[in-house]
Short mmCIF file of C-alpha atoms (C1' of nucleotides) in Angstrom, two decimals:
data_model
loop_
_atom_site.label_atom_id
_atom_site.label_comp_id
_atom_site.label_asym_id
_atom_site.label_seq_id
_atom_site.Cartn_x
_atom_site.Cartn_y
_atom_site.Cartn_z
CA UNK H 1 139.00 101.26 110.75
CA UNK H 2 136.81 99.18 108.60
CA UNK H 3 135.71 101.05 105.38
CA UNK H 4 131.84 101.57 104.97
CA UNK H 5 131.08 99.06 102.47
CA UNK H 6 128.96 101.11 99.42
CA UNK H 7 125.38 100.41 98.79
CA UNK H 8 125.09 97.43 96.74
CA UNK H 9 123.91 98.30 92.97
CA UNK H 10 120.68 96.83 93.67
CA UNK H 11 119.90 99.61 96.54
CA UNK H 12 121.38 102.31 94.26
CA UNK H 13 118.98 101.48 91.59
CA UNK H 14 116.12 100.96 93.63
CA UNK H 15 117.21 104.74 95.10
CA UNK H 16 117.34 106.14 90.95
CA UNK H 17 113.91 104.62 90.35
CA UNK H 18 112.49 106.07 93.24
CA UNK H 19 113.76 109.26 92.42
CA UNK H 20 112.24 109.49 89.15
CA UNK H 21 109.35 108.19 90.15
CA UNK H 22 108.86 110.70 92.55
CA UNK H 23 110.10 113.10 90.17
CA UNK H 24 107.04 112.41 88.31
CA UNK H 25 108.77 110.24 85.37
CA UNK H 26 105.99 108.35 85.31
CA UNK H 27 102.41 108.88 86.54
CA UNK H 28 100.86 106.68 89.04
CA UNK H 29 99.22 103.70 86.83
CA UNK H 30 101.71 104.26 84.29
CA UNK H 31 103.85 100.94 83.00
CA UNK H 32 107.49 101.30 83.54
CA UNK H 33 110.38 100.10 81.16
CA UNK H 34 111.07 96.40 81.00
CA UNK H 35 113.86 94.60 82.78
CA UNK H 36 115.74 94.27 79.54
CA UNK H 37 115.27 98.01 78.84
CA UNK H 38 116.13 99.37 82.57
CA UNK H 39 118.93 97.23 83.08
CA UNK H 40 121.48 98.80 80.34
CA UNK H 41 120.07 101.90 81.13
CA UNK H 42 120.82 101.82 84.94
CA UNK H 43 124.42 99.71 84.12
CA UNK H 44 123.08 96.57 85.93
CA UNK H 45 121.98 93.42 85.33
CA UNK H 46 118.54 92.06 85.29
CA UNK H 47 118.64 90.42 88.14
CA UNK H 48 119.84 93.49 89.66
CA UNK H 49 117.09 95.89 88.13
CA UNK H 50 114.54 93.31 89.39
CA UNK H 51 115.85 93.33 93.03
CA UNK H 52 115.52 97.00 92.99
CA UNK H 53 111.77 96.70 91.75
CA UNK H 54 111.10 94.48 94.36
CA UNK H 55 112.65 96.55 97.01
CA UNK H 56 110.15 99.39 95.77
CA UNK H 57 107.41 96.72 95.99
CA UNK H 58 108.05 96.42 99.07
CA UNK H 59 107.07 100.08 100.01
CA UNK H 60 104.32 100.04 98.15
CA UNK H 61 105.81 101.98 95.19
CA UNK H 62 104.89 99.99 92.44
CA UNK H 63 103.96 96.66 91.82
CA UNK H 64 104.31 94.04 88.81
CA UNK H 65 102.30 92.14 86.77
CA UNK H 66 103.39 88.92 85.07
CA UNK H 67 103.27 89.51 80.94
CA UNK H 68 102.49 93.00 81.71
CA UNK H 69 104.79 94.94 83.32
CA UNK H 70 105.74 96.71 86.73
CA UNK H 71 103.24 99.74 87.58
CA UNK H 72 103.51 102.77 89.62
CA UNK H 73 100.88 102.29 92.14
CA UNK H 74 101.49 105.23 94.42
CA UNK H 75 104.39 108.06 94.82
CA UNK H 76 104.61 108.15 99.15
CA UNK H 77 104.79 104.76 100.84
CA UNK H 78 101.34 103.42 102.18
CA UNK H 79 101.07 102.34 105.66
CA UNK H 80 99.41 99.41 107.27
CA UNK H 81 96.24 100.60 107.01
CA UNK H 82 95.86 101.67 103.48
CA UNK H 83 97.49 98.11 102.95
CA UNK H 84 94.29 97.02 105.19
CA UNK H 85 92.28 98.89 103.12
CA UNK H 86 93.32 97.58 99.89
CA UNK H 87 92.45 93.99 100.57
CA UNK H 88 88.97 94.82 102.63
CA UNK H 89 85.68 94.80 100.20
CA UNK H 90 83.81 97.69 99.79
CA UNK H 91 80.76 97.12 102.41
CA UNK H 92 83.84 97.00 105.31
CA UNK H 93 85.12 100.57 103.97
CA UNK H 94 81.89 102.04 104.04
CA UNK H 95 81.04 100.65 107.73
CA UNK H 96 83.97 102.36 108.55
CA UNK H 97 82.84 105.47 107.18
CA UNK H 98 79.55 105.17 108.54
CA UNK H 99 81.42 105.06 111.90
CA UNK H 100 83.94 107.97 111.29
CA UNK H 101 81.91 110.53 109.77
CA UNK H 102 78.65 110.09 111.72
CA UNK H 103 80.78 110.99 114.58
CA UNK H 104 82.59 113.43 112.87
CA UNK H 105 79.70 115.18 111.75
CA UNK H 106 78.30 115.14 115.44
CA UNK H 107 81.45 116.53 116.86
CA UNK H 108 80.88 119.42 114.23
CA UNK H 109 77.70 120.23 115.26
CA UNK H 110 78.62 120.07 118.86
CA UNK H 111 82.24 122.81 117.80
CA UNK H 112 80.54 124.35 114.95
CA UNK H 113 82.80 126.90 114.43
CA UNK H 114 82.23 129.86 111.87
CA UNK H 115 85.34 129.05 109.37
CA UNK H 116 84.56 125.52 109.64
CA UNK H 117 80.93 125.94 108.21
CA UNK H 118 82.36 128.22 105.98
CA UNK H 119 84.35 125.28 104.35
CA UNK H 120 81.20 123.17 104.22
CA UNK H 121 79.23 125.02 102.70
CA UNK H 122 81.49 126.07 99.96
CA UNK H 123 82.08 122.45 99.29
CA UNK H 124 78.33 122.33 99.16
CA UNK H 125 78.03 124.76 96.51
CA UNK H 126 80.72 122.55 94.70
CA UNK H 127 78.51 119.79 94.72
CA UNK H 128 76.56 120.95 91.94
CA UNK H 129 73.49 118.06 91.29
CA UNK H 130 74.16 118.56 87.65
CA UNK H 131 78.06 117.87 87.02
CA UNK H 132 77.76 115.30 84.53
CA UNK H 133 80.93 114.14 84.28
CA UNK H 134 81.36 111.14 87.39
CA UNK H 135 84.64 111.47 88.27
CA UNK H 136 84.10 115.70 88.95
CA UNK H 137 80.93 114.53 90.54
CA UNK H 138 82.47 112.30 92.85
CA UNK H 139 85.55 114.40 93.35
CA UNK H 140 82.97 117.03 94.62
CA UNK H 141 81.19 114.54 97.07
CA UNK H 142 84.78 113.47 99.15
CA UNK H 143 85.59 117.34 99.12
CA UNK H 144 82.07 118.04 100.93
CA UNK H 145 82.67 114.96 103.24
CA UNK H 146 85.80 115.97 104.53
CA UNK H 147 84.93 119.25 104.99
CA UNK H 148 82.52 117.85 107.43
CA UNK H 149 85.34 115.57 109.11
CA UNK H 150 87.80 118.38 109.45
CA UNK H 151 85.27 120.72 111.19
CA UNK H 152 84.82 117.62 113.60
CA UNK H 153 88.30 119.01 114.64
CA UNK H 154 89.90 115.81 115.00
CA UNK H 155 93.13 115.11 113.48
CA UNK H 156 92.78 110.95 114.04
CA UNK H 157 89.47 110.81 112.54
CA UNK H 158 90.96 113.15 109.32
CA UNK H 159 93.54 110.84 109.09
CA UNK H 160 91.42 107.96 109.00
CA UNK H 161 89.13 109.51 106.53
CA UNK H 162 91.93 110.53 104.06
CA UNK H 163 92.90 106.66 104.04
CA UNK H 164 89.75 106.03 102.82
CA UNK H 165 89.27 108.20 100.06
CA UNK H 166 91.94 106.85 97.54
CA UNK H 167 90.20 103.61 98.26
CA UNK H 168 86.68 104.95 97.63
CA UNK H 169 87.02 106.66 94.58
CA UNK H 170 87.15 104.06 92.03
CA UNK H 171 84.62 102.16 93.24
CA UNK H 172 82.09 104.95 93.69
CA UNK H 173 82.13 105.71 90.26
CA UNK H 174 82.19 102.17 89.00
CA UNK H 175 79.02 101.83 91.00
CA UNK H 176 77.26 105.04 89.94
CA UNK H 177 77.95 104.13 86.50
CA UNK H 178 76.42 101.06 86.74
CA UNK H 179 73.18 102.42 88.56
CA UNK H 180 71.30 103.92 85.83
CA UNK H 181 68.77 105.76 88.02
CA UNK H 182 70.98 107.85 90.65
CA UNK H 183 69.09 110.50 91.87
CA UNK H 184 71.29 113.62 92.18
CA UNK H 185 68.19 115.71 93.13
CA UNK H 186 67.73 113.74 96.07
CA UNK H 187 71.24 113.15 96.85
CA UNK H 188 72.25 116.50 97.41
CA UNK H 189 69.33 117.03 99.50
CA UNK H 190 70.86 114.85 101.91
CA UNK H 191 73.75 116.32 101.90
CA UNK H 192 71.80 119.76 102.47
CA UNK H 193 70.76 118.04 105.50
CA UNK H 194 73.57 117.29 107.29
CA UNK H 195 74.69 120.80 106.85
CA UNK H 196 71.53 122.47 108.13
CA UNK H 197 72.09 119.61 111.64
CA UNK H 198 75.82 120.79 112.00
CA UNK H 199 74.93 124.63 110.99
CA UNK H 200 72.05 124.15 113.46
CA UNK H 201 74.50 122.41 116.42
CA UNK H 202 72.37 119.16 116.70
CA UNK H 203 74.71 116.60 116.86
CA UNK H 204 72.40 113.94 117.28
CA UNK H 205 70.48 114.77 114.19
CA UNK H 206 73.85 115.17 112.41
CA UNK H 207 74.77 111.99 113.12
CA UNK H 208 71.74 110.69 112.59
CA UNK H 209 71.33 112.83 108.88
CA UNK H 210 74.81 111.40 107.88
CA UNK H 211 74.12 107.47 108.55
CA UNK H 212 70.82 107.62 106.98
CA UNK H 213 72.96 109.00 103.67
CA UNK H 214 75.56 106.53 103.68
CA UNK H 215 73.17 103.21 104.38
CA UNK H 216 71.20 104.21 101.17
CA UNK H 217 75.26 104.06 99.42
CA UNK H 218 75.58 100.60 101.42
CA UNK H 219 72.54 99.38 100.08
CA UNK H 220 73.32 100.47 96.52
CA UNK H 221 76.61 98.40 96.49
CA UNK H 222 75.41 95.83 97.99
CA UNK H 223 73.12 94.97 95.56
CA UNK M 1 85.43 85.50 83.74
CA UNK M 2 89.24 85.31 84.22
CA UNK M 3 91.25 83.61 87.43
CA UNK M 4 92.83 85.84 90.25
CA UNK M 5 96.77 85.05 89.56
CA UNK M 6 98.01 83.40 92.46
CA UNK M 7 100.69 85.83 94.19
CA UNK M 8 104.44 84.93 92.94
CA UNK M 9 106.68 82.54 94.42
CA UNK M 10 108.41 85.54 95.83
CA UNK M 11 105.50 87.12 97.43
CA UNK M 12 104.73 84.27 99.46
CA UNK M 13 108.25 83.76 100.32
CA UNK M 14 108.43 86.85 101.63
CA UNK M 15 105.02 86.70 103.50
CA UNK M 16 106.15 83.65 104.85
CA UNK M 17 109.02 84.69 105.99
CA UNK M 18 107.65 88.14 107.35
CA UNK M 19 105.23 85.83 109.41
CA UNK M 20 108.01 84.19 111.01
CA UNK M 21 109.77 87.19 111.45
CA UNK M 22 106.55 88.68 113.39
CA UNK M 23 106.21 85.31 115.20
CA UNK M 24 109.06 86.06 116.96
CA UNK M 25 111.29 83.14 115.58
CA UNK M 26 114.32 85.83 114.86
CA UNK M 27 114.57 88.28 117.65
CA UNK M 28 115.57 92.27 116.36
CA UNK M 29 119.51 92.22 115.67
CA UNK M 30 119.65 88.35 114.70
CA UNK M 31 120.80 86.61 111.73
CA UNK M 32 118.66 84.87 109.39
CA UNK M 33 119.52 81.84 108.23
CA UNK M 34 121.94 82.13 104.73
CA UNK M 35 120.19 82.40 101.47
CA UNK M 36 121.26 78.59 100.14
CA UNK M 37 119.43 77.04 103.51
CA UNK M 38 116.57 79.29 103.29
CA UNK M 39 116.03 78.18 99.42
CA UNK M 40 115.06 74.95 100.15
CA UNK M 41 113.52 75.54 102.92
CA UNK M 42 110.78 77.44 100.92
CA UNK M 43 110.93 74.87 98.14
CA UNK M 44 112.27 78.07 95.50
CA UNK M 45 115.35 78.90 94.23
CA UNK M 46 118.01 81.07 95.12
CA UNK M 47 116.66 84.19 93.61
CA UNK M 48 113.73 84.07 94.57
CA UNK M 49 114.67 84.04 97.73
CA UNK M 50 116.94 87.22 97.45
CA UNK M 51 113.74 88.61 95.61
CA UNK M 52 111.89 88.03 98.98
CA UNK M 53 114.56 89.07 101.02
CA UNK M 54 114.66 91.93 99.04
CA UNK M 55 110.94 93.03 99.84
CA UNK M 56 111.12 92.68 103.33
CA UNK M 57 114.50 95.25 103.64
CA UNK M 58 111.58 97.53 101.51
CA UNK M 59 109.56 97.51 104.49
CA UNK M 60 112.64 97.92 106.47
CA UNK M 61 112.00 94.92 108.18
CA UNK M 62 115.62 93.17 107.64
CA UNK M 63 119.04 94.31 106.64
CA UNK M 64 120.98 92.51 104.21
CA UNK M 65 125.20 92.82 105.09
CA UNK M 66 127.45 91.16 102.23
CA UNK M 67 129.45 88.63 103.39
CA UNK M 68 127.70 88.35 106.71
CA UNK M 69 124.07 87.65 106.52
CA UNK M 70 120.73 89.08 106.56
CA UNK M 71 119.47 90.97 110.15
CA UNK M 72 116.43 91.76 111.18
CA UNK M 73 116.11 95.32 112.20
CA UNK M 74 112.11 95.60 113.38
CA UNK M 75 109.21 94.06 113.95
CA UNK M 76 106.83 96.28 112.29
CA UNK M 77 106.82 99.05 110.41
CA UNK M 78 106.32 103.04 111.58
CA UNK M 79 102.46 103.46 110.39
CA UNK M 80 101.40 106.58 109.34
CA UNK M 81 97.95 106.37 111.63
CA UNK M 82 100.18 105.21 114.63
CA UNK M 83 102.49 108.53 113.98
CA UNK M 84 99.55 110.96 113.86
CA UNK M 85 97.96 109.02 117.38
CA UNK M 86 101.62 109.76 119.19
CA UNK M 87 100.90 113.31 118.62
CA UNK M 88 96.98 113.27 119.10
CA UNK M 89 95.82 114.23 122.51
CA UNK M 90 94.22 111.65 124.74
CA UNK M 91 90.68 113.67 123.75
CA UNK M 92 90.88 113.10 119.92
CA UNK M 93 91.99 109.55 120.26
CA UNK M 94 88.84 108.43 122.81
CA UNK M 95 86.51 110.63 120.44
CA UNK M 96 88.43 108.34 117.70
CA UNK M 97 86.84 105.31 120.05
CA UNK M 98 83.76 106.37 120.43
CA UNK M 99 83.25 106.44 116.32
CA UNK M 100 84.63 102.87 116.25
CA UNK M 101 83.22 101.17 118.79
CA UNK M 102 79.54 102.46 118.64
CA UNK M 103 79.93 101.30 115.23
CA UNK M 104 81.12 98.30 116.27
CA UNK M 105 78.67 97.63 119.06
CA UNK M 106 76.18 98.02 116.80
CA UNK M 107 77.62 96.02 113.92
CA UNK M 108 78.27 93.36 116.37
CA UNK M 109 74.50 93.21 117.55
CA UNK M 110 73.38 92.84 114.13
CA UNK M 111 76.05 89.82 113.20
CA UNK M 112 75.79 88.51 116.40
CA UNK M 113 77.96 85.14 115.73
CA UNK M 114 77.28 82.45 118.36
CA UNK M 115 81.27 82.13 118.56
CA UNK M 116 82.30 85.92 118.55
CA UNK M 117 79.46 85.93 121.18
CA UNK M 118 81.27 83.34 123.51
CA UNK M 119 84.74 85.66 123.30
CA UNK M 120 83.02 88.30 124.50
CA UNK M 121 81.28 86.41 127.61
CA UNK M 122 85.15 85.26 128.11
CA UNK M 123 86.17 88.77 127.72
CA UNK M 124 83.99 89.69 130.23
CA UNK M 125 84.72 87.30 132.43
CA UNK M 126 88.13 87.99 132.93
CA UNK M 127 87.58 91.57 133.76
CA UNK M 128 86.89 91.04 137.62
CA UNK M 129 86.12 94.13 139.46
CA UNK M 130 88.46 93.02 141.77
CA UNK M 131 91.55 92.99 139.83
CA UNK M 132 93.39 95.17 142.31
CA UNK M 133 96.45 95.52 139.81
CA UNK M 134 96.01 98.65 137.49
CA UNK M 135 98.10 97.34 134.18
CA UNK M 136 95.71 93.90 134.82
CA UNK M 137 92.88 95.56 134.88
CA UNK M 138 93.48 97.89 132.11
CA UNK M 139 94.66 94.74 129.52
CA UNK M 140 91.20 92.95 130.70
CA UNK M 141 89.27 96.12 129.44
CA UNK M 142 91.33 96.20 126.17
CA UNK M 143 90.24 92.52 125.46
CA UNK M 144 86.63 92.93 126.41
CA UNK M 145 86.65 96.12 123.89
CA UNK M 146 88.42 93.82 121.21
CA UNK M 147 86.77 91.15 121.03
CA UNK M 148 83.22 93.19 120.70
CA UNK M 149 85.26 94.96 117.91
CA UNK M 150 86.09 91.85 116.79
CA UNK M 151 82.71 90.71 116.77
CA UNK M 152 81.75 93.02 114.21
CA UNK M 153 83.72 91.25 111.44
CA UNK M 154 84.92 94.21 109.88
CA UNK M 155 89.15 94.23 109.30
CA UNK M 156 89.08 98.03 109.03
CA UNK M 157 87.30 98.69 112.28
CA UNK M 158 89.75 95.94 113.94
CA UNK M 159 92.94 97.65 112.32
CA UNK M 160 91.64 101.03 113.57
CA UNK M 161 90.91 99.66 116.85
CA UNK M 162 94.36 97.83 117.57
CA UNK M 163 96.32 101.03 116.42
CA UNK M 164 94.78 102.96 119.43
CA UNK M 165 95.28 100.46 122.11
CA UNK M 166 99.50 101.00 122.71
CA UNK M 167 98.94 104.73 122.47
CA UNK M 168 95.77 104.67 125.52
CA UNK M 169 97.15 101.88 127.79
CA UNK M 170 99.47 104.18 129.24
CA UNK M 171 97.08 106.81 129.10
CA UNK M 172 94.34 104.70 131.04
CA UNK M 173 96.65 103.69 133.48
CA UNK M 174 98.07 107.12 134.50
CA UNK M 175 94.14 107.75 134.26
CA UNK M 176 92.93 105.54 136.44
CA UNK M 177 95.99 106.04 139.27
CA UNK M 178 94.67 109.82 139.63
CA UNK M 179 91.26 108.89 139.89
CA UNK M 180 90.94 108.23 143.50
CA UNK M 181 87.07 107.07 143.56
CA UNK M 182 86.87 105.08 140.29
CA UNK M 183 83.51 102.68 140.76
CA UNK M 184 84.94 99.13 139.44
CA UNK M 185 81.21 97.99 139.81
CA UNK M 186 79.56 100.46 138.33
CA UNK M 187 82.23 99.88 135.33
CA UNK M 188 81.62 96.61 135.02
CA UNK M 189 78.10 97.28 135.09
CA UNK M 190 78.25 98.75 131.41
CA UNK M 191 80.28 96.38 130.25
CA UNK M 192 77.45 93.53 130.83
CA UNK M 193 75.08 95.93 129.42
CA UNK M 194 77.08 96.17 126.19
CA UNK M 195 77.59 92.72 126.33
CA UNK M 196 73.34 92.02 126.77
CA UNK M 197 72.24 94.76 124.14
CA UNK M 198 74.30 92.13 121.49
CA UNK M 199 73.58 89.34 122.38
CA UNK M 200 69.70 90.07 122.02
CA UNK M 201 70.71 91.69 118.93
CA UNK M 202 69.94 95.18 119.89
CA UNK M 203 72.29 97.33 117.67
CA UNK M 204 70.96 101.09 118.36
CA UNK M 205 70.97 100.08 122.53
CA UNK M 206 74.46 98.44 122.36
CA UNK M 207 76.05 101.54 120.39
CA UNK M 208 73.86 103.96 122.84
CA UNK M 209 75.64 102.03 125.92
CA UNK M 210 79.02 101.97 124.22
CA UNK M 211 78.63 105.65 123.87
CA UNK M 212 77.17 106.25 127.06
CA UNK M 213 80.18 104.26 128.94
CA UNK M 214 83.27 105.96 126.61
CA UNK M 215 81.53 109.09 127.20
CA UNK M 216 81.86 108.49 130.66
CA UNK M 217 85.68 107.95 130.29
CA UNK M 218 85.75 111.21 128.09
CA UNK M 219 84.89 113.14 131.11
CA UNK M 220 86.82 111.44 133.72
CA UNK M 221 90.14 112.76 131.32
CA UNK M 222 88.76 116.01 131.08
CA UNK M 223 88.98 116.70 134.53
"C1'" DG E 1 80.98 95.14 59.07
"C1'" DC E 2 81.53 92.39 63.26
"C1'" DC E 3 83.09 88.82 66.09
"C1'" DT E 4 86.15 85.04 67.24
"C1'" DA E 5 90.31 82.19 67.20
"C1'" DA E 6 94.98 81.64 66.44
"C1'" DC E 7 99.27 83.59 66.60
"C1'" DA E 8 103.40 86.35 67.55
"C1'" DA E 9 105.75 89.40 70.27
"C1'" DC E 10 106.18 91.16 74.03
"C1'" DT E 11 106.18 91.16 79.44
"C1'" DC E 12 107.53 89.31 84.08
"C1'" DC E 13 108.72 84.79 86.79
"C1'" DT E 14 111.80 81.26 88.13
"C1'" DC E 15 115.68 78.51 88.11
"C1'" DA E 16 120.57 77.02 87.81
"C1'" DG E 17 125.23 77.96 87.57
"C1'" DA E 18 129.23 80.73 87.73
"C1'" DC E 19 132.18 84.02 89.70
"C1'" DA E 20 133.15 88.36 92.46
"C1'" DA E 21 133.33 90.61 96.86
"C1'" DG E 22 133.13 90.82 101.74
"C1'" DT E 23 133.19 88.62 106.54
"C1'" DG E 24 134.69 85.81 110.24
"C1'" DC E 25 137.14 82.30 112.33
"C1'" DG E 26 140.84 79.35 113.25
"C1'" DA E 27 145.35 77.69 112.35
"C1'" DA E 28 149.92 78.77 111.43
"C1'" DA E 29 153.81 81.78 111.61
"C1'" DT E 30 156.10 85.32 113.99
"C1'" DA J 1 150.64 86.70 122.82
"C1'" DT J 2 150.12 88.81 118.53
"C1'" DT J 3 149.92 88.98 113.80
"C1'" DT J 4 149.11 87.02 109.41
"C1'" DC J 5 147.28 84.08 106.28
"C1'" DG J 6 143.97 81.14 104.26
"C1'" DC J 7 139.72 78.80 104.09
"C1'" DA J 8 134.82 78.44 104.53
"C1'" DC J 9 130.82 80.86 104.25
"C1'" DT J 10 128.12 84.79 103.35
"C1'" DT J 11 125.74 88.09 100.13
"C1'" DG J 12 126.27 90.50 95.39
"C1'" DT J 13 126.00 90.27 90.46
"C1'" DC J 14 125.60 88.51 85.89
"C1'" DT J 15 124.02 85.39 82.26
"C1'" DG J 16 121.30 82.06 79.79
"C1'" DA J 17 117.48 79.20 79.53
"C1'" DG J 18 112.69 78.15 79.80
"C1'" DG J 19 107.85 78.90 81.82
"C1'" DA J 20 103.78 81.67 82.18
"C1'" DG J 21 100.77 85.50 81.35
"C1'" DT J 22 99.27 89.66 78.55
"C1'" DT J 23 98.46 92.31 74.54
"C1'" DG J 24 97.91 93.53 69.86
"C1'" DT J 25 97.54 91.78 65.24
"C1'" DT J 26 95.80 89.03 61.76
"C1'" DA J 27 93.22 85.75 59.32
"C1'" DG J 28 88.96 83.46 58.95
"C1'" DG J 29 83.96 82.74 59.52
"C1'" DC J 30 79.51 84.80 60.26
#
DNA sequence: GCCTAACAACTCCTCAGACAAGTGCGAAAT
DNA sequence: ATTTCGCACTTGTCTGAGGAGTTGTTAGGC
């Protein structure tokens, strides 16, 4: 009988660093230790260390920058179509949320069930028009839109959504900071509406409520 | 403004070789060839290769054995989207459809490119009512649905789109064997109509027929 | 005080060469 | 025929040397 040959050092590093980076070692965006500083510390060569860092690249765990450093980029491996996602521009993402959630919100209109609603309009009441702070503000926003996806009752479309959000994020607020006259008056208005279609079961208006909202965020980045 | 750096010579190595690996050119369970052919090969050195090499076993695409060689062990990778659609019901995934291919549709209609135009007349030309063979006839639908997808130019809609189609071939087919008085004509029928509401650039009446015909299929699973 | 340019000290990237460790095959010895 | 040995070939690991990019500091000019 042939003895199982060991994991090579390389694989047993890559394992450590995964580890504590899933231990929370470092947060995600946060610059690990160089080569020369990891390799002693794991008993391994550079060459080594850096075969284990690109092992991790390779499921999406972190990712290196020449002169820089090696990053965390995420703590669970992304799948194809977050990998999609990160190469697509933003108008392509927000088609594809004009697609998903227009349906979404006319499948909850069409279910409307009582807990559901219940969910959307506390995420509503989050949504408060005068958080000043973007990142809360937009934070608040994804919560209300997936409340309206998940009472769509539809665990492909949820899935889809949640890809999207990690995407979103950063670029909604880059682009609200840069408009300087956002109207969060009117913008939670909109989103008033969409709850009133759903709360009132008309899907079509739902649908029709929740496009209308995210062409006007279309035509802001696009311009 | 500053330049984009160019990927490293390992990431293309190991895109390139991931494309060849996806081409086909190594079936599942074969050797690649050794690290010192491969280098040159590439035009990189030997590290860099084991760098690449070292990627791709990240993705758990190949298997490196000491002293034997480097296997590959799939073809793609287990996608998280592709998970959640083997346990989706048949309902949630057509309701999944109907979001992206209304979107589509209507995308499509707008964009309207003289060539994506021409795949879908081919499309639609190979989908004879006639086909008498169920698997035939279900692939010639798939394309026809594709290539309007396709038409839309959006890579998040596509990658959406081409995760559902493995999960409802078999679906559609075990479909379509129960349905005893299933109207090729009439089916076909819609498809030209989708096909004329884009091509005179029509995008609310090509995603009202693409929902009208899915809809259609909706109910014929129902029952 | 503010901005810019040059610089130094990092970082990762790539290569070449050397040797270790494991595999597999064929020839030689039994 | 079977076993053993050795050789060729594979991946694994380490080191040293530059190349290339980033970042923070510092000196100089405005």
């Amino acid at each position: 009988m042939t003895q199982m040959p060991r994991a090579s050092l390389a694989d047993r590093a890559a394992a450590l660093l995964e580890e504590r980076i899933r231990a929370g070692e470092w947060q995600v965006g946060e610059r690990l230790p160089g080569e020369t500083t990891l390799a002693p510390e794991l008993g391994v060569g550079r060459s080594t260390v850096r075969e284990a860092i690109r092992q991790l690249a390779g499921k999406g765990l972190v990712q290196s920058r020449q002169g820089s450093g090696v990053y965390v980029t995420a703590l669970e491996t992304q799948d194809e179509l977050t990998e999609v996602l990160a190469r697509a521009d933003v108008i392509a993402v927000i088609e594809a949320r004009i697609a998903i959630e227009c349906e979404a919100a006319s499948l909850a209109a069409a279910r409307r069930s009582p807990e559901a609603l219940a969910v959307i309009h506390q995420a509503l009441n989050h949504r408060h028009p005068e958080i000043d702070e973007l990142e809360a503000y937009v934070d608040a926003d994804m919560e209300f839109h997936r409340a309206v996806v998940l009472a769509a009752d539809n665990p492909v479309l949820l899935e889809m959504f949640d890809a999207f959000v990690p995407r979103l994020r950063g670029s909604m607020i880059e682009m609200l900071r840069m408009t300087v006259d956002f109207d969060t008056e009117l913008d939670h208005e909109r989103h008033q509406r969409v709850t009133e279609r759903i709360a009132e079961s008309d899907p079509e208006g739902a649908a029709r409520v929740s496009r209308d909202h995210l062409e006007v965020l279309r035509r802001e980045v696009w311009q």
